[in-house]
Amino acid sequence: MMAPLYGLVAAAQLLSLASFAIALPNGPIRRDAAFAAAKDQSYDYVIVGGGLTGLVVANRLSEDKSTSVLVIENGYIDDKPITSIPYMASMLNVADMWPILSAPDPGLNNTVWDVRVGNVVGGGSVVNGMQWDRGADADYDAWEELGNEGWGFDGLAKYFKKSTHFTPPSRSTVKQFGITYDESAYGNGPAQVTISSFQYPDMKPIFDSWKAENLPMPQEGFADPVGIYWTPNSVDNKTATRSHARKTYYDPVSSRSNLKLLTGTKATEILFDGKGKSLKAKGVKITSRADGSTGQVTAKREVILAAGGVLTPHILMVSGIGPKDVLDAAKVPVKRDTPGVGSNFQDHVPLYMSFNLSNVAFPNPTTPTTNATFNASAAAQYEKERQGPYTFGRGNALAMLPFQQVSSNWKSITKKISQQADPTKYLPARYAKNKALLAGYKKQREVLINLYSSNVSTLGEFPVQPWGRAAVAHQKPLSRGTITLNTTDPSAAPVLTYNTLQNPIDKAVIAELVRFNRKHWARPELSQYKPVELVPGAQYKTDNEIINAAIAQLQINPSFAHPSCSAAMLPEELGGVVDSELKVYGVGRLRIVDASIIPLIPSTHLQATMYAVAEKAADIIKGV
Ligand SMILES: Cc1cc2nc3c(=O)[nH]c(=O)nc-3n(C[C@H](O)[C@H](O)[C@H](O)COP(=O)(O)OP(=O)(O)OC[C@H]3O[C@@H](n4cnc5c(N)ncnc54)[C@H](O)[C@@H]3O)c2cc1C
């Protein structure tokens, strides 16, 4: 869970700005030899960001030995235990994240939040919670419906398989816990996923309590992600270690002479040739974190942005591609007025409900931190056999439910969407001033009304875990965030304003998710635990009471660590930034392949989707 930073807002922002700047090491300055060798060189493709999508695309493009690829990554290679031991995925690896704070969020009492973005080779795949799932087919079909030919589920299905390989847990665990799966939903790809053979005993009664709900329980969530199902983690079953993009897509091909990875290097600006209609990306300005030296690299074919949902809009804007008013305010010369950059920002919105449970089994997920003897033996078992509690991440099951299965009020709440005659009242100010952005939002609303009303697309996530932490997460918010520039120092951290709950319908949806979860925890199948609601607290009953209490408790978070949609793939007349070949409108030789291109956030944790998107992007770039 993310820690909010409240109070001292101004001081916190200053801190963020200071640490976002390139920090030089103390002591004698080490000359960055790799940087010196790579700068001033030309490559066919220059990829900005060696995170999840950047490394997938780098691997695939460099399969052709005659194609040279440079990946520029601000972070370093990190193999500390926190990056690899599954148990440690429950701890936040902030050392491998960018030091970015959000702008005060008006919908959450102006609180400021840590923005979770990986800053390490492998990006988010190294620091994430390892949950592995995908959205419903209808969620990707929605991308196509919004004007992106080939991006429906049929166009993505083969890439979900191409990227992934699943190994089942042990037979005894399958039998004991009633785990179901279907290996044919996965392929033989580099990303390794598995369900831990170690499950805490309370998982069985808690998972079984969902059977009593009489809701869909697909055998395999990666084939049919609607209902209650078991989910793998991005863990390699052979080594019981995290399977992340560096280990799976970069390390095995790092010896290719046509592939170069430059770590500890920040891309500070995209360089262009020409202007107006003949504007073309020609390379990137770079700065070494080791010695502060600067340089530039040239892209003979294309610059490919893979800096993620928060930092891709930032580098576009500092380079002069973005909304004119934002660039003017920061005194960045406008190369192209593209209002969609930093607009349409989306993330899932969790409310971290929790229950105090009695009669919990031993061991349970708190045991490693509360019982030193247990922890020592778990660590030794992991060290010796790669088995036991340290192979367990954050959990292996989800309830992903359509609105109509969560709430009897689904129709009346969904109806309110179309009753919002003037959606600009519930959107950032820029939507009232820009026809394309507004048209795009209205089109999204039409699609969302169908998805809210559908029983094959989901709106509420309820992670099924063997303890009383029982979050709910709104999967299809109507509110939209923005990313802009710091006007006094555009190169400082971007200004991310989440605008959480700006649309009141989002509050109504979250309150319904809370009520559903309460009903679930009151089921007779769970009575042995005598659950007592701690967050937000059973005394809060109306929508306003529930939402206001959770905001005051800092338990509604603006982000589920899925920042996305901020340089959306949409027709330009709908506010898009890239077309369906991921080419940036109005700029030659520039594409985006990361989470910022998603037009409408799907109901799922994002990593499996981003592996598939990146695999598809690579084929598009190669012209396959
Ligand atoms: C804390 C956390 C928990 C998460 N939990 C889950 C989960 O359990 N399951 C799941 O499915 N998803 C999860 N995610 C989301 C998932 O990891 C991301 O959606 C995914 O990594 C996005 O891929 P990307 O390539 O778009 O961006 P990233 O993987 O973030 O890669 C972007 C890379 O670009 C680099 N970069 C940025 N700007 C520059 C620059 N100017 N110069 C050089 N390099 C730059 C960054 O350092 C980073 O390495 C989580 C993410 C986080 C952060």
XYZ file of C-alpha atoms and ligand atoms in Angstrom:
677
model
C 0.000 0.000 0.000
C 1.217 3.484 -0.713
C 2.050 5.918 2.040
C 0.396 9.293 1.632
C 2.358 12.345 2.535
C 0.177 14.924 4.110
C 0.826 18.263 5.717
C 4.011 20.128 4.799
C 2.859 19.973 1.221
C 5.125 22.711 -0.058
C 8.185 21.290 1.688
C 7.453 17.849 0.342
C 7.171 19.180 -3.177
C 10.492 20.942 -2.874
C 12.049 17.711 -1.700
C 10.608 15.918 -4.704
C 11.963 18.475 -7.131
C 15.399 18.388 -5.613
C 15.695 14.634 -5.762
C 14.249 14.353 -9.279
C 17.182 16.311 -10.623
C 20.253 14.314 -11.638
C 22.094 13.538 -8.409
C 25.847 13.314 -8.600
C 27.578 10.876 -6.257
C 29.580 12.201 -3.319
C 33.330 11.763 -3.377
C 35.546 11.527 -6.433
C 33.553 11.615 -9.630
C 33.674 8.346 -11.567
C 33.983 8.799 -15.295
C 31.085 7.096 -17.010
C 32.948 5.085 -19.644
C 29.858 3.338 -21.025
C 28.195 6.700 -21.456
C 31.238 8.161 -23.159
C 31.341 5.226 -25.577
C 27.657 5.383 -26.462
C 27.189 9.121 -26.858
C 27.529 10.784 -30.213
C 26.825 7.407 -31.846
C 23.991 6.523 -34.221
C 21.635 3.596 -33.778
C 18.713 2.463 -35.914
C 16.395 2.687 -32.912
C 16.871 4.668 -29.723
C 14.520 3.462 -26.988
C 13.903 5.822 -24.064
C 13.230 3.701 -20.970
C 14.575 0.225 -20.237
C 11.511 -0.761 -18.232
C 8.993 -3.446 -19.011
C 7.934 -2.386 -22.506
C 11.296 -0.901 -23.526
C 13.132 -4.182 -22.953
C 10.514 -6.279 -24.755
C 10.709 -4.037 -27.810
C 14.527 -3.902 -27.641
C 14.728 -7.683 -27.586
C 12.415 -8.141 -30.557
C 13.921 -5.372 -32.720
C 17.456 -6.627 -32.143
C 16.507 -10.167 -33.278
C 17.534 -8.843 -36.688
C 21.318 -8.682 -36.432
C 21.472 -5.866 -38.959
C 19.341 -3.593 -36.762
C 21.126 -1.622 -34.045
C 19.215 -0.731 -30.884
C 20.162 1.519 -27.975
C 18.137 1.466 -24.750
C 18.546 4.455 -22.427
C 17.568 3.731 -18.830
C 17.786 6.112 -15.903
C 17.980 3.295 -13.342
C 20.643 0.675 -12.779
C 20.704 -3.100 -12.713
C 19.576 -4.231 -9.271
C 19.763 -7.815 -8.027
C 19.245 -7.173 -4.331
C 17.036 -9.778 -2.601
C 14.094 -7.359 -2.520
C 13.979 -7.532 -6.327
C 13.884 -11.296 -6.483
C 12.473 -13.032 -3.367
C 8.697 -13.375 -3.872
C 7.913 -12.749 -0.176
C 9.610 -9.364 -0.466
C 7.132 -8.245 -3.123
C 4.953 -7.329 -0.149
C 7.497 -4.623 0.757
C 7.820 -1.423 -1.251
C 11.185 -1.189 -2.994
C 11.282 2.607 -2.970
C 15.025 2.681 -3.676
C 14.188 1.503 -7.203
C 11.416 4.055 -7.763
C 11.444 7.632 -9.012
C 11.161 10.257 -6.259
C 7.990 11.849 -7.561
C 5.186 13.283 -5.456
C 1.759 14.034 -6.845
C 0.246 17.492 -6.825
C -2.230 17.983 -3.959
C -5.307 15.950 -4.910
C -8.433 18.114 -4.599
C -10.699 15.048 -4.331
C -8.689 13.653 -1.426
C -8.478 16.685 0.874
C -5.490 18.048 -1.049
C -3.236 15.247 0.130
C 0.022 14.605 -1.716
C 0.945 11.048 -2.667
C 4.059 9.174 -3.651
C 3.829 8.358 -7.349
C 4.912 4.759 -7.845
C 7.069 4.331 -10.965
C 10.029 1.963 -11.364
C 13.502 3.514 -11.761
C 15.606 0.448 -12.449
C 16.468 -1.738 -15.430
C 13.198 -3.649 -15.901
C 11.088 -0.753 -14.615
C 7.809 -1.628 -12.947
C 8.353 -5.354 -13.483
C 11.155 -5.271 -10.865
C 9.218 -3.416 -8.163
C 5.637 -4.486 -8.748
C 3.333 -6.723 -6.700
C 3.770 -9.549 -9.277
C 0.023 -10.069 -9.731
C -0.480 -11.633 -13.175
C -3.843 -11.278 -14.869
C -5.522 -9.662 -17.831
C -8.632 -7.649 -18.600
C -11.793 -9.098 -20.069
C -11.943 -9.479 -23.859
C -14.501 -6.645 -23.882
C -11.976 -4.250 -22.323
C -9.604 -4.598 -25.281
C -12.482 -4.646 -27.770
C -13.264 -1.210 -26.316
C -9.840 0.025 -27.489
C -10.756 -0.994 -31.029
C -14.205 0.557 -30.713
C -12.534 3.840 -29.821
C -10.911 3.863 -33.257
C -7.824 1.656 -32.967
C -8.020 -1.009 -35.622
C -6.344 -4.273 -34.678
C -6.225 -3.537 -30.939
C -9.304 -5.532 -29.910
C -8.833 -8.771 -27.984
C -8.489 -10.762 -31.208
C -5.571 -8.531 -32.188
C -3.850 -8.952 -28.809
C -4.607 -12.592 -27.955
C -1.545 -14.090 -29.614
C 0.726 -11.601 -27.836
C -0.608 -12.550 -24.401
C 0.563 -16.054 -25.270
C 3.787 -15.024 -26.996
C 5.029 -13.260 -23.857
C 4.077 -15.781 -21.174
C 4.807 -19.233 -19.820
C 2.905 -20.775 -16.893
C 4.078 -23.507 -14.513
C 1.456 -24.966 -12.156
C 1.957 -25.399 -8.406
C 2.567 -28.827 -6.874
C -0.156 -31.457 -7.205
C -0.632 -31.650 -3.459
C -1.223 -27.878 -3.213
C -3.642 -28.029 -6.132
C -5.583 -30.755 -4.368
C -5.468 -29.243 -0.900
C -6.627 -25.769 -1.954
C -8.803 -26.696 -4.934
C -6.668 -24.586 -7.273
C -7.841 -24.579 -10.872
C -5.916 -23.489 -13.967
C -5.586 -24.196 -17.667
C -2.061 -24.185 -19.058
C -3.358 -23.725 -22.599
C -4.255 -20.105 -21.756
C -0.513 -19.350 -21.725
C 2.205 -19.792 -24.306
C 5.885 -20.572 -24.247
C 7.126 -17.012 -23.850
C 9.941 -15.472 -21.818
C 7.876 -14.128 -18.877
C 7.567 -16.930 -16.319
C 4.471 -17.099 -14.136
C 3.384 -19.551 -11.473
C 1.137 -20.059 -8.465
C 3.150 -20.671 -5.316
C 2.988 -24.196 -3.937
C 2.996 -22.584 -0.512
C -0.421 -21.221 0.454
C -1.425 -20.032 3.923
C -4.111 -22.295 5.499
C -6.754 -19.527 5.754
C -6.721 -19.260 1.964
C -8.941 -22.316 1.675
C -11.934 -21.179 3.750
C -11.613 -17.621 2.438
C -11.485 -18.717 -1.215
C -14.252 -21.261 -0.611
C -16.485 -18.560 0.884
C -16.667 -17.073 -2.615
C -18.163 -20.302 -3.942
C -21.206 -19.564 -1.799
C -21.742 -16.273 -3.668
C -22.880 -18.293 -6.656
C -20.865 -16.145 -9.036
C -18.890 -17.299 -12.091
C -15.763 -19.230 -11.127
C -13.810 -19.773 -14.347
C -11.289 -22.584 -14.323
C -8.611 -20.180 -15.626
C -8.679 -16.427 -15.177
C -6.141 -15.770 -17.924
C -8.635 -17.291 -20.392
C -11.819 -15.908 -18.872
C -11.149 -13.132 -16.359
C -14.718 -12.549 -15.172
C -15.590 -13.942 -11.732
C -13.488 -15.507 -8.994
C -10.315 -17.324 -9.950
C -6.738 -18.254 -9.061
C -4.006 -16.051 -10.512
C -0.287 -16.617 -10.921
C 2.530 -14.257 -9.961
C 5.397 -13.220 -12.216
C 7.701 -15.737 -10.566
C 9.950 -18.303 -12.196
C 8.945 -21.646 -10.719
C 12.393 -23.180 -11.356
C 14.268 -20.681 -9.204
C 11.359 -19.332 -7.096
C 12.507 -15.813 -7.932
C 10.747 -12.841 -9.512
C 10.562 -13.090 -13.282
C 11.016 -9.539 -14.513
C 11.599 -7.950 -17.902
C 15.359 -7.625 -17.471
C 15.839 -11.283 -16.576
C 13.512 -12.564 -19.258
C 13.833 -10.171 -22.195
C 17.269 -8.550 -21.758
C 19.716 -10.862 -19.949
C 19.334 -13.779 -22.389
C 20.170 -11.507 -25.371
C 22.540 -9.036 -23.723
C 25.472 -10.422 -25.702
C 23.964 -9.322 -29.020
C 26.450 -6.888 -30.510
C 23.630 -4.868 -32.074
C 21.893 -4.264 -28.704
C 23.229 -1.732 -26.233
C 21.777 -0.844 -22.828
C 22.953 2.387 -21.267
C 22.077 2.424 -17.570
C 22.200 5.356 -15.157
C 21.433 7.640 -18.068
C 18.563 10.081 -18.272
C 17.068 11.040 -21.629
C 16.434 14.737 -21.124
C 15.018 15.848 -24.474
C 13.986 14.502 -27.848
C 15.890 16.177 -30.696
C 14.175 17.037 -33.952
C 14.896 17.886 -37.559
C 12.619 20.169 -39.558
C 9.515 21.952 -38.352
C 5.803 22.187 -38.971
C 4.612 19.275 -41.083
C 8.145 18.018 -41.670
C 9.024 17.773 -37.963
C 10.927 14.511 -37.323
C 12.645 13.017 -34.290
C 16.347 12.541 -34.934
C 17.761 11.578 -31.565
C 17.836 12.189 -27.840
C 19.839 14.358 -25.443
C 21.261 12.353 -22.558
C 22.874 12.966 -19.178
C 24.966 10.507 -17.178
C 23.954 10.105 -13.520
C 27.496 8.970 -12.653
C 29.454 12.017 -13.741
C 26.840 14.499 -14.966
C 28.292 14.576 -18.457
C 25.907 15.238 -21.302
C 25.693 14.186 -24.897
C 23.315 13.087 -27.564
C 22.582 10.006 -29.603
C 21.116 9.773 -33.079
C 18.292 7.514 -34.255
C 18.636 6.595 -37.909
C 15.147 5.113 -38.033
C 13.102 6.027 -34.962
C 13.050 7.243 -31.396
C 10.786 4.959 -29.358
C 9.406 6.216 -26.057
C 8.992 3.564 -23.344
C 9.352 5.792 -20.273
C 5.943 4.789 -18.845
C 2.602 6.433 -18.111
C 4.046 9.289 -16.043
C 7.379 10.083 -17.680
C 6.612 9.658 -21.386
C 4.251 12.674 -21.349
C 6.958 14.531 -19.430
C 9.724 13.997 -21.990
C 7.300 14.820 -24.806
C 6.399 18.111 -23.141
C 9.933 19.169 -22.239
C 10.768 18.522 -25.892
C 7.972 20.799 -27.129
C 5.226 18.257 -27.924
C 2.178 18.890 -25.753
C -0.678 21.256 -24.963
C 0.382 24.762 -26.044
C -0.831 26.428 -22.857
C 1.140 24.003 -20.683
C 4.303 24.524 -22.745
C 3.831 28.311 -22.838
C 3.420 28.450 -19.063
C 6.727 26.609 -18.641
C 8.401 28.650 -21.409
C 9.110 25.561 -23.482
C 9.137 26.423 -27.211
C 6.193 24.694 -28.876
C 7.211 22.262 -31.611
C 3.723 20.824 -31.897
C 0.529 21.664 -30.055
C -0.779 18.248 -29.005
C -3.470 18.691 -26.307
C -3.730 14.951 -25.612
C -0.249 14.776 -24.039
C -0.749 14.492 -20.280
C -4.554 14.370 -20.661
C -6.833 11.333 -20.195
C -4.648 10.079 -17.288
C -6.183 7.016 -15.617
C -5.445 4.615 -12.784
C -7.511 2.232 -10.697
C -8.762 3.567 -7.378
C -8.454 1.302 -4.333
C -10.135 1.663 -0.953
C -8.096 -0.400 1.475
C -10.855 -2.032 3.520
C -9.708 -4.262 6.328
C -11.255 -6.553 8.909
C -9.979 -7.759 12.239
C -10.239 -11.545 12.193
C -10.358 -13.922 15.150
C -9.243 -17.547 15.057
C -6.789 -17.081 12.215
C -4.647 -20.069 11.407
C -0.929 -20.403 12.020
C 0.961 -19.421 9.964
C -0.659 -16.451 8.220
C 0.831 -13.614 6.129
C 1.726 -11.614 9.242
C 3.681 -14.489 10.807
C 7.030 -13.828 9.053
C 7.072 -10.320 10.493
C 5.741 -11.160 13.963
C 7.449 -14.458 14.727
C 11.228 -14.449 14.449
C 11.575 -18.237 14.780
C 9.111 -18.832 11.979
C 10.807 -16.206 9.846
C 14.243 -17.730 10.361
C 13.036 -21.178 9.375
C 11.156 -19.787 6.356
C 14.311 -17.993 5.222
C 16.410 -21.136 5.703
C 13.889 -23.252 3.818
C 13.928 -20.805 0.934
C 17.695 -20.673 0.905
C 17.982 -24.462 0.911
C 15.055 -25.691 -1.194
C 13.389 -22.659 -2.754
C 10.153 -23.704 -1.058
C 7.893 -22.401 1.691
C 6.515 -19.015 2.783
C 9.248 -17.004 1.033
C 7.937 -18.267 -2.324
C 4.572 -16.633 -1.610
C 4.104 -13.077 -2.908
C 1.025 -10.997 -2.222
C -1.609 -13.537 -3.132
C -2.955 -15.792 -5.827
C -6.648 -15.146 -6.279
C -8.981 -12.405 -7.417
C -12.665 -11.652 -7.579
C -13.169 -9.426 -10.628
C -16.853 -8.679 -10.898
C -19.233 -6.968 -13.320
C -21.191 -4.067 -11.799
C -24.486 -5.938 -11.974
C -23.047 -8.735 -9.814
C -21.872 -6.275 -7.192
C -24.823 -3.948 -6.836
C -28.571 -3.977 -7.305
C -28.231 -0.229 -8.003
C -26.032 -0.767 -11.052
C -28.686 0.408 -13.502
C -29.535 3.664 -11.752
C -25.863 4.512 -11.159
C -24.933 3.725 -14.767
C -27.857 5.850 -15.961
C -26.364 8.836 -14.190
C -23.442 8.772 -16.630
C -25.624 9.790 -19.562
C -27.542 12.203 -17.322
C -24.375 14.241 -16.843
C -25.375 16.539 -19.701
C -22.232 18.630 -19.374
C -19.345 16.285 -18.541
C -16.897 19.196 -18.333
C -18.250 19.904 -14.823
C -16.531 16.730 -13.705
C -13.336 16.979 -15.732
C -10.108 18.990 -15.633
C -10.553 22.511 -17.053
C -8.786 21.694 -20.324
C -11.732 19.559 -21.522
C -14.018 22.614 -21.712
C -11.504 24.385 -23.931
C -10.665 21.587 -26.322
C -13.230 20.008 -28.626
C -11.157 16.937 -29.442
C -10.515 16.044 -25.800
C -14.194 16.455 -25.007
C -15.282 14.424 -28.034
C -12.864 11.672 -26.976
C -14.208 11.664 -23.442
C -17.802 11.521 -24.683
C -16.940 8.565 -26.901
C -15.270 6.864 -23.915
C -18.440 7.458 -21.894
C -20.540 5.657 -24.519
C -18.161 2.721 -24.381
C -18.065 2.824 -20.572
C -21.859 2.803 -20.281
C -21.823 -0.473 -22.223
C -19.037 -1.882 -20.069
C -20.748 -0.811 -16.821
C -23.887 -2.598 -18.045
C -22.148 -5.710 -19.328
C -21.778 -9.042 -17.595
C -18.630 -9.822 -19.582
C -16.613 -6.837 -18.377
C -15.748 -6.121 -14.765
C -15.908 -2.980 -12.621
C -14.871 -4.106 -9.146
C -11.722 -5.869 -7.983
C -11.657 -7.741 -4.663
C -8.238 -9.342 -4.078
C -8.860 -12.696 -2.359
C -6.172 -13.052 0.282
C -5.655 -15.243 3.342
C -6.140 -12.484 5.915
C -8.370 -9.542 6.798
C -6.846 -7.104 4.331
C -9.708 -6.962 1.877
C -9.290 -4.035 -0.480
C -11.778 -3.060 -3.136
C -10.653 -1.284 -6.299
C -12.706 0.668 -8.817
C -11.564 -0.510 -12.237
C -13.264 1.956 -14.564
C -13.222 5.432 -13.070
C -14.881 8.305 -14.921
C -12.575 10.959 -13.430
C -9.476 11.915 -15.407
C -6.088 13.183 -14.220
C -3.566 15.463 -15.885
C 0.211 15.610 -16.161
C 1.757 19.039 -16.702
C 5.132 20.719 -16.319
C 6.655 22.455 -13.360
C 6.488 26.014 -14.649
C 9.659 27.228 -12.949
C 11.732 24.197 -13.884
C 10.192 22.060 -16.644
C 12.963 19.476 -16.279
C 11.906 18.825 -12.672
C 9.385 16.101 -11.847
C 6.138 16.351 -13.799
C 3.053 17.687 -12.019
C 0.600 14.796 -11.759
C -2.855 15.820 -10.574
C -4.928 12.692 -10.083
C -8.318 14.416 -9.701
C -9.502 11.315 -7.868
C -13.286 11.171 -7.423
C -13.831 14.409 -9.373
C -16.788 12.650 -10.935
C -19.272 11.821 -8.130
C -20.281 8.601 -9.896
C -16.860 7.211 -8.947
C -17.793 7.743 -5.290
C -21.100 5.932 -5.774
C -19.329 2.975 -7.424
C -16.727 2.668 -4.661
C -19.428 2.836 -1.973
C -21.237 -0.045 -3.722
C -18.001 -2.075 -3.796
C -17.610 -1.485 -0.049
C -21.186 -2.610 0.667
C -20.716 -5.734 -1.436
C -17.496 -6.574 0.397
C -19.240 -6.076 3.746
C -21.982 -8.485 2.728
C -19.385 -10.982 1.644
C -17.498 -10.823 4.944
C -20.790 -11.278 6.813
C -21.385 -14.643 5.112
C -21.917 -17.662 7.405
C -18.975 -19.404 5.680
C -16.677 -16.784 7.257
C -18.337 -16.642 10.688
C -15.478 -18.617 12.289
C -13.384 -15.451 11.886
C -15.901 -13.125 13.585
C -14.811 -10.338 11.202
C -14.918 -6.797 12.579
C -14.598 -4.064 9.982
C -11.694 -1.753 10.819
C -11.591 0.320 7.622
C -13.595 2.301 6.886
C -15.758 1.051 9.803
C -19.246 -0.469 9.843
C -20.711 2.701 11.371
C -20.279 4.495 8.033
C -23.319 3.643 5.959
C -24.208 6.247 3.357
C -22.062 6.912 0.300
C -20.810 10.167 1.768
C -20.070 8.639 5.154
C -18.117 5.755 3.604
C -16.130 7.909 1.196
C -15.421 10.750 3.623
C -14.304 8.377 6.369
C -11.971 6.503 4.023
C -10.516 9.767 2.707
C -9.912 11.000 6.259
C -8.288 7.653 7.120
C -6.062 8.030 4.014
C -7.367 4.664 2.832
C -8.609 5.771 -0.575
C -5.531 5.921 -2.714
C -5.482 7.805 -6.026
C -3.455 5.014 -7.616
C -3.171 1.229 -7.712
C 0.311 1.777 -9.241
C -1.175 1.551 -12.725
C -0.569 5.073 -14.127
C -1.567 5.043 -17.768
C -3.531 6.487 -20.704
C -1.659 9.831 -20.701
C -0.547 9.789 -24.357
C -3.467 7.816 -25.644
C -3.798 5.801 -28.817
C -6.925 7.415 -30.246
C -7.880 9.255 -33.435
C -6.564 12.788 -33.210
C -10.059 14.199 -33.407
C -10.729 12.317 -30.160
C -7.711 13.801 -28.417
C -5.240 11.046 -29.289
C -1.447 11.321 -29.206
C -0.543 8.202 -31.206
C -2.290 6.380 -34.033
C -2.906 2.655 -34.095
C 0.666 2.105 -35.331
C 1.795 3.966 -32.198
C 3.205 6.848 -34.252
C 3.001 10.248 -32.591
C 0.689 12.505 -34.590
C 2.453 15.253 -36.488
C 5.987 14.058 -35.689
C 7.905 11.717 -37.969
C 10.050 8.867 -36.640
C 8.614 8.955 -33.121
C 6.558 6.193 -31.496
C 5.348 5.331 -28.008
C 5.054 1.737 -26.765
C 4.382 2.034 -23.012
C 1.402 2.294 -20.653
C 0.704 5.863 -21.698
C -0.792 4.659 -25.019
C -3.699 2.791 -23.419
C -6.874 4.663 -24.372
C -9.133 3.254 -21.630
C -7.744 1.443 -18.593
C -8.697 -2.243 -18.582
C -9.926 -4.010 -15.439
C -6.684 -5.706 -14.479
C -3.242 -5.171 -13.021
C -1.342 -3.853 -16.001
C 1.833 -5.867 -16.460
C 0.546 -8.791 -18.556
C -1.250 -6.295 -20.781
C 1.940 -4.250 -21.196
C 3.976 -7.320 -22.161
C 1.347 -8.084 -24.819
C 1.178 -4.459 -25.994
C 4.974 -4.320 -26.301
C 5.130 -7.607 -28.213
C 2.506 -6.272 -30.620
C 4.286 -2.915 -30.860
C 7.515 -4.683 -31.865
C 5.729 -6.539 -34.658
C 4.155 -3.293 -35.868
C 7.544 -1.535 -35.904
C 9.149 -4.467 -37.717
C 6.268 -4.462 -40.189
C 5.467 -8.118 -39.446
C 4.760 -0.470 -7.015
C 4.122 -1.079 -8.241
C 3.295 -2.200 -8.094
C 2.697 -2.759 -9.209
N 2.026 -3.938 -9.060
C 1.611 -4.599 -10.172
C 1.107 -5.917 -10.068
O 1.080 -6.539 -9.006
N 0.682 -6.516 -11.205
C 0.721 -5.894 -12.416
O 0.251 -6.468 -13.400
N 1.216 -4.653 -12.538
C 1.694 -4.008 -11.462
N 2.281 -2.783 -11.588
C 2.245 -2.107 -12.908
C 3.259 -2.566 -13.947
O 4.495 -2.903 -13.382
C 3.397 -1.409 -14.959
O 2.128 -1.196 -15.545
C 4.420 -1.669 -16.055
O 5.708 -1.836 -15.520
C 4.410 -0.506 -17.051
O 5.383 -0.737 -18.049
P 6.028 0.489 -18.833
O 7.040 -0.068 -19.739
O 4.926 1.316 -19.387
O 6.735 1.380 -17.728
P 7.905 0.990 -16.719
O 7.986 -0.469 -16.527
O 7.686 1.856 -15.529
O 9.227 1.447 -17.486
C 9.563 2.788 -17.728
C 11.092 2.904 -17.594
O 11.512 4.121 -18.181
C 12.552 4.675 -17.375
N 12.582 6.109 -17.649
C 11.590 7.007 -17.471
N 11.969 8.231 -17.891
C 13.226 8.095 -18.348
C 14.152 9.024 -18.915
N 13.817 10.298 -19.111
N 15.368 8.569 -19.261
C 15.727 7.261 -19.085
N 14.868 6.345 -18.550
C 13.633 6.758 -18.196
C 12.143 4.320 -15.963
O 13.230 4.384 -15.074
C 11.566 2.917 -16.149
O 12.542 1.919 -15.969
C 2.878 -2.171 -10.494
C 3.701 -1.058 -10.650
C 4.342 -0.517 -9.539
C 5.235 0.676 -9.730
